[in-house]
Tab-separated table of C-alpha atoms in Angstrom:
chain	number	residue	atom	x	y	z
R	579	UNK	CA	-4.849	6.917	14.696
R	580	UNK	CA	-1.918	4.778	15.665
R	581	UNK	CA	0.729	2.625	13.199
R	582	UNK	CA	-0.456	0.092	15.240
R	583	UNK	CA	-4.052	0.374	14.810
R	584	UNK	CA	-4.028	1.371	11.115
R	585	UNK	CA	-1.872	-1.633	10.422
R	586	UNK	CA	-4.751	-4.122	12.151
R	587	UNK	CA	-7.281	-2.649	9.765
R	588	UNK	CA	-4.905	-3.180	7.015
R	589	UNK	CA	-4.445	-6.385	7.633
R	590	UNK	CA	-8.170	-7.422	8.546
R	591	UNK	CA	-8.832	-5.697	5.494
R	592	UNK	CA	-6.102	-7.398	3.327
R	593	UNK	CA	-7.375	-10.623	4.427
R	594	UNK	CA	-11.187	-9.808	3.892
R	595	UNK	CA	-10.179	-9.044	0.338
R	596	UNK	CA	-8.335	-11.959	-0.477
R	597	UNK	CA	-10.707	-14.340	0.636
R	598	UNK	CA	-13.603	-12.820	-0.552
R	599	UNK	CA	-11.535	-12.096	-3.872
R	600	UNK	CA	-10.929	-16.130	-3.095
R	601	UNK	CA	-14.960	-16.765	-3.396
R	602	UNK	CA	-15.991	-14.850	-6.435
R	603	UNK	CA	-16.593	-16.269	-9.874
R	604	UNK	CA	-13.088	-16.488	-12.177
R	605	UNK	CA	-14.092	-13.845	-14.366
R	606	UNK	CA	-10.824	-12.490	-15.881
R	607	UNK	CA	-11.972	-11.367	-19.106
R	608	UNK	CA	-12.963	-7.948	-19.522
R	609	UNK	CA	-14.316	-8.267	-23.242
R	610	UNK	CA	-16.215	-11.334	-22.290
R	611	UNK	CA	-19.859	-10.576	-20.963
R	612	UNK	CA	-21.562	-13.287	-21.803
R	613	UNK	CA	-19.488	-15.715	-19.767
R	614	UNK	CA	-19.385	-13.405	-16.918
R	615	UNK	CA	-23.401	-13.377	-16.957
R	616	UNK	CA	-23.344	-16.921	-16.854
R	617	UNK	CA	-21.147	-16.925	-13.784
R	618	UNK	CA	-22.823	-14.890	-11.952
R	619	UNK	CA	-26.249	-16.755	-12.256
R	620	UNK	CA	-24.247	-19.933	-11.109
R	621	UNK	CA	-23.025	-17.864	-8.081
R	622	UNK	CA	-25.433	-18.853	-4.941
R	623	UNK	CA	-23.613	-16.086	-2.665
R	624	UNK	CA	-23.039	-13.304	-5.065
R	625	UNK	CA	-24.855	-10.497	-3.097
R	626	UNK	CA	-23.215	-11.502	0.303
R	627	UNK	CA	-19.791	-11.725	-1.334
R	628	UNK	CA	-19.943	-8.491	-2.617
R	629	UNK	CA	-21.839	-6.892	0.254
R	630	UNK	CA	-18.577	-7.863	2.483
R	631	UNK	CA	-15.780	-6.775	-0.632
R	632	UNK	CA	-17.131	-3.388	-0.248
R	633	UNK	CA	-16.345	-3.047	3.587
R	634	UNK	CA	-12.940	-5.237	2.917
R	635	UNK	CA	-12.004	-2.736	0.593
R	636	UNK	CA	-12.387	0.598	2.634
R	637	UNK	CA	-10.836	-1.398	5.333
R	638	UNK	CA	-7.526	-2.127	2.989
R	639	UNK	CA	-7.315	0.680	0.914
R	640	UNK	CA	-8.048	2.749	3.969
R	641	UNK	CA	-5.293	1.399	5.970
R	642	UNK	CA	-2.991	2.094	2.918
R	643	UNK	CA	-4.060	5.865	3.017
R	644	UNK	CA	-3.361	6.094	6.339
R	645	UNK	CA	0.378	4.805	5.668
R	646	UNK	CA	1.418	7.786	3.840
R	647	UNK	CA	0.221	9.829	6.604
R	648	UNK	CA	2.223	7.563	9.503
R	649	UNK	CA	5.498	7.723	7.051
R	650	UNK	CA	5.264	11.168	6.419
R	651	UNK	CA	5.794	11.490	3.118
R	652	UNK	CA	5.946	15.436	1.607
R	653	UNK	CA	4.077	13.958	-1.304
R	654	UNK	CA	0.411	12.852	-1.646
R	655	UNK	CA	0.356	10.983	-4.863
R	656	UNK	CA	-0.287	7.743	-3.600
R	657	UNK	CA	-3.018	9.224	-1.419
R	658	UNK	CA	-4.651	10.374	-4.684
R	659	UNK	CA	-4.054	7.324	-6.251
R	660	UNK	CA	-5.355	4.938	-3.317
R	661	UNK	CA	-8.634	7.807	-2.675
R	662	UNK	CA	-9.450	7.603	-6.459
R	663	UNK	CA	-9.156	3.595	-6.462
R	664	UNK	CA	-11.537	3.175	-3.468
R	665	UNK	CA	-13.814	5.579	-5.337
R	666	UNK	CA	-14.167	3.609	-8.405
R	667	UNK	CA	-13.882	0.048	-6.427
R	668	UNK	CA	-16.994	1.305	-4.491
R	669	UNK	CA	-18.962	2.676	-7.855
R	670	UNK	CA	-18.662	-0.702	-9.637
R	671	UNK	CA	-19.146	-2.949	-6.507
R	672	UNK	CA	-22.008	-1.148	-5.815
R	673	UNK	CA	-23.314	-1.602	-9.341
R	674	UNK	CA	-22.671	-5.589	-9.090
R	675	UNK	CA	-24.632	-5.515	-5.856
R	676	UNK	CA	-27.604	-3.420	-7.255
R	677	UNK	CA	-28.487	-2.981	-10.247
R	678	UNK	CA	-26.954	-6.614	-11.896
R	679	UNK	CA	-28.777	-8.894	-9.497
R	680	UNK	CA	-31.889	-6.576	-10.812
R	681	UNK	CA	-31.508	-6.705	-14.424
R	682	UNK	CA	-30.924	-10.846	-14.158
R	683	UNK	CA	-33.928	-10.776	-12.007
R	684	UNK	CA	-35.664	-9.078	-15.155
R	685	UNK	CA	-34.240	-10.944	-17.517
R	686	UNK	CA	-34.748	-14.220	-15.776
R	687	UNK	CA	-38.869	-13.632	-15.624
R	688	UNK	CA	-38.351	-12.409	-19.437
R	689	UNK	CA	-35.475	-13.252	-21.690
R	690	UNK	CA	-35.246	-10.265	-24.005
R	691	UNK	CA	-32.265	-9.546	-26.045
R	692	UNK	CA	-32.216	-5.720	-25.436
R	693	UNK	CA	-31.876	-6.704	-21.331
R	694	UNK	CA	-29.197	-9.261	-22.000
R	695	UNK	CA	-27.012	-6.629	-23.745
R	696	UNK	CA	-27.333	-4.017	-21.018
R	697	UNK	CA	-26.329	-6.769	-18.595
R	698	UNK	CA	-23.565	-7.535	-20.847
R	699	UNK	CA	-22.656	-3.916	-21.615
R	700	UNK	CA	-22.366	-3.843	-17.753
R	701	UNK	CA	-20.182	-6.137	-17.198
R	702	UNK	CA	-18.023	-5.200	-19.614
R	703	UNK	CA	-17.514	-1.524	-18.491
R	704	UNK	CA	-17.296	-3.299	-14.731
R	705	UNK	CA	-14.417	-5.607	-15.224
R	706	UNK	CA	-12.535	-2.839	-17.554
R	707	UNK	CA	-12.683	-0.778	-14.490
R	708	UNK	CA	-11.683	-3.122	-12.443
R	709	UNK	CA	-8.517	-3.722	-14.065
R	710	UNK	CA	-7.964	0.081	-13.526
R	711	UNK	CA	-8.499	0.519	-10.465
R	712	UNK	CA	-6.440	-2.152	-9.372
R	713	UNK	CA	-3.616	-0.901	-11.607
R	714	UNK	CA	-3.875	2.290	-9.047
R	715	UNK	CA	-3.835	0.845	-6.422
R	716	UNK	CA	-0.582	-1.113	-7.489
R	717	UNK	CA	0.832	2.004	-8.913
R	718	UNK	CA	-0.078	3.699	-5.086
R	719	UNK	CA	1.970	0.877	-3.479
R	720	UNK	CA	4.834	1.980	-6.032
R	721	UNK	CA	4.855	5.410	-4.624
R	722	UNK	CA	4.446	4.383	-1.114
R	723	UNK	CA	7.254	2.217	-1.045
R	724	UNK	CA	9.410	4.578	-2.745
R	725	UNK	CA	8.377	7.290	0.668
R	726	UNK	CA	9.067	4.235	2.745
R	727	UNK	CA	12.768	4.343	1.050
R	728	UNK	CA	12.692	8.221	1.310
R	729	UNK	CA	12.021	8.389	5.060
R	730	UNK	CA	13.640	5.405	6.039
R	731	UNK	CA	10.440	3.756	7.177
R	732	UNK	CA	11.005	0.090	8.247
R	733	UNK	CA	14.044	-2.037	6.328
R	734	UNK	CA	15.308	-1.175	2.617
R	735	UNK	CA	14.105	-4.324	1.459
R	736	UNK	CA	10.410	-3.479	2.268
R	737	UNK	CA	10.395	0.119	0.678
R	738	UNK	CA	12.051	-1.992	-2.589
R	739	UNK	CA	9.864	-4.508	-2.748
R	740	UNK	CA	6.873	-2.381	-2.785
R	741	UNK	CA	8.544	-0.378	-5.287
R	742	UNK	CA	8.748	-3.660	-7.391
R	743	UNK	CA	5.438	-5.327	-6.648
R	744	UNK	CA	3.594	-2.017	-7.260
R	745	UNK	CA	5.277	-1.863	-10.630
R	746	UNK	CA	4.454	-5.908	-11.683
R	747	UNK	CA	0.870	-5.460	-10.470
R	748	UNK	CA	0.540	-2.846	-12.319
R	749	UNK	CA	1.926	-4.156	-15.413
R	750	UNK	CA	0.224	-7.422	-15.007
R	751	UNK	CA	-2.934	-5.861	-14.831
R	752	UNK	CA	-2.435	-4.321	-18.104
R	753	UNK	CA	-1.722	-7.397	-19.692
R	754	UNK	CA	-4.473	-9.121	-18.667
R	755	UNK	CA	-6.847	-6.029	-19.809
R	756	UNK	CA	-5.353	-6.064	-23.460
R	757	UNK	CA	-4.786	-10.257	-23.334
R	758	UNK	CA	-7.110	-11.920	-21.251
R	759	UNK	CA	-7.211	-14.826	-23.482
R	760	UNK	CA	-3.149	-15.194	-23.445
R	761	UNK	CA	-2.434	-16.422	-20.120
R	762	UNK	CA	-4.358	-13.091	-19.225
R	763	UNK	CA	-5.525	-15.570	-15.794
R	764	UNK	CA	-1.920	-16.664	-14.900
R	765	UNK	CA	-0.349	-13.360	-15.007
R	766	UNK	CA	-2.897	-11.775	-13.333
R	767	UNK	CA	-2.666	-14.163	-10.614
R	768	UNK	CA	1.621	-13.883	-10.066
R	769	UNK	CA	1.813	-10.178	-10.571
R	770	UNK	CA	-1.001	-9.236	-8.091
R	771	UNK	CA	0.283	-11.568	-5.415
R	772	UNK	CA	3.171	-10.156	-5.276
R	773	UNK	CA	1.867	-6.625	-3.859
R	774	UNK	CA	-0.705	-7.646	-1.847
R	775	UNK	CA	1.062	-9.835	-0.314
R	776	UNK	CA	3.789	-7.116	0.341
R	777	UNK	CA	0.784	-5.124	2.067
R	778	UNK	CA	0.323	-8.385	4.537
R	779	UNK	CA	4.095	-7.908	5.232
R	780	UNK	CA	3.876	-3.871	5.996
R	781	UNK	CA	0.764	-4.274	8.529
R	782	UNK	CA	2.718	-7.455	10.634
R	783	UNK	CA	5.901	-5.789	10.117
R	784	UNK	CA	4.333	-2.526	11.784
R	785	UNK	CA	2.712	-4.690	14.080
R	786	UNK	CA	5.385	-6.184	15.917
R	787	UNK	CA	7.636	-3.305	15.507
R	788	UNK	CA	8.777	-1.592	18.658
R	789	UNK	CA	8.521	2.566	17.984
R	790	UNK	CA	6.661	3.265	14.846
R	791	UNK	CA	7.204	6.225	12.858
């Protein structure tokens, strides 16, 4: 497949993600599974929101495997990084598309405390995974910026500022897993930005660049 092409999915994916990202509940806190059962059953278009995360997803983090392959970096560790991310994004999307709207359904028709703490317990384990496998996929954008540097791929700045938002997303997103309640939401917000945005910038910079690597 071409730069050119992979960099359309990667941005069509990018996109997808933020705004569907954009539409889902706040739910930050990854100890907190009450509140994050309440949001969801406040949530008209939970089902279709995740239904279309999932394909924005392998659309992004696809495009981003594909990168190390265009750059032609010697090492694969951000391909093991970004193939293990999808993997887990998949597992627990899957989960809140499945077997969540099921166990509300249940518990809806027949409030029992046992149900509400598997729903709970769910939740739980689902956002705490979430917070780690976007701290891979931060920590892939690390080493994929550093290859950029490495093989001269595109402008110095770009390979550096990967290198730098990969290593505030990550660290962000281990903030807000061990201090959601301590501006957990705000520094969540700032540190991911920063590399997914930077993604945005390597997909139009491919674009409209002449000879790709």
């Amino acid at each position: 497949m071409s730069a050119k092409n992979v960099s359309c999915f990667l941005l069509i994916g990018a996109l997808l993600t933020g705004i569907t990202t954009v539409l889902h509940p706040v739910i930050y806190n990854p100890w907190n599974g009450r509140t994050a059962m309440q949001q969801m059953a406040r949530c008209p278009i939970w089902l279709w929101d995740h239904a279309w995360m999932i394909v924005a997803v392998i659309l992004w983090i696809g495009g981003l495997i594909e990168f190390e392959r265009i750059i032609g970096a010697e090492s694969r560790a951000a391909l093991v990084l970004f193939i293990t991310a999808l993997s887990l994004w998949v597992l627990f999307l899957t989960a809140e598309l499945s077997a969540l709207p099921y166990l509300m359904h249940v518990f809806a028709g027949h409030p029992d405390f046992s149900v509400q703490t598997v729903i709970q317990s769910l939740f739980i384990f689902n956002l705490l995974l979430g917070y780690i496998t976007i701290m891979l996929v931060w920590l892939g954008i690390f080493f994929l910026g550093l290859f950029m540097r490495q093989k001269k791929y595109g402008p110095s700045w770009l390979g550096c500022l990967g290198m730098a938002g990969g290593l505030i997303g990550a660290a962000g997103s281990l903030y807000t897993t061990l201090y959601p309640e301590k501006g957990g939401l705000s520094v969540m917000i700032f540190s991911s930005a920063i590399p997914y945005i930077w993604t945005i910038v390597l997909s139009v910079y491919t674009l409209i660049k002449r000879q790709p690597s």
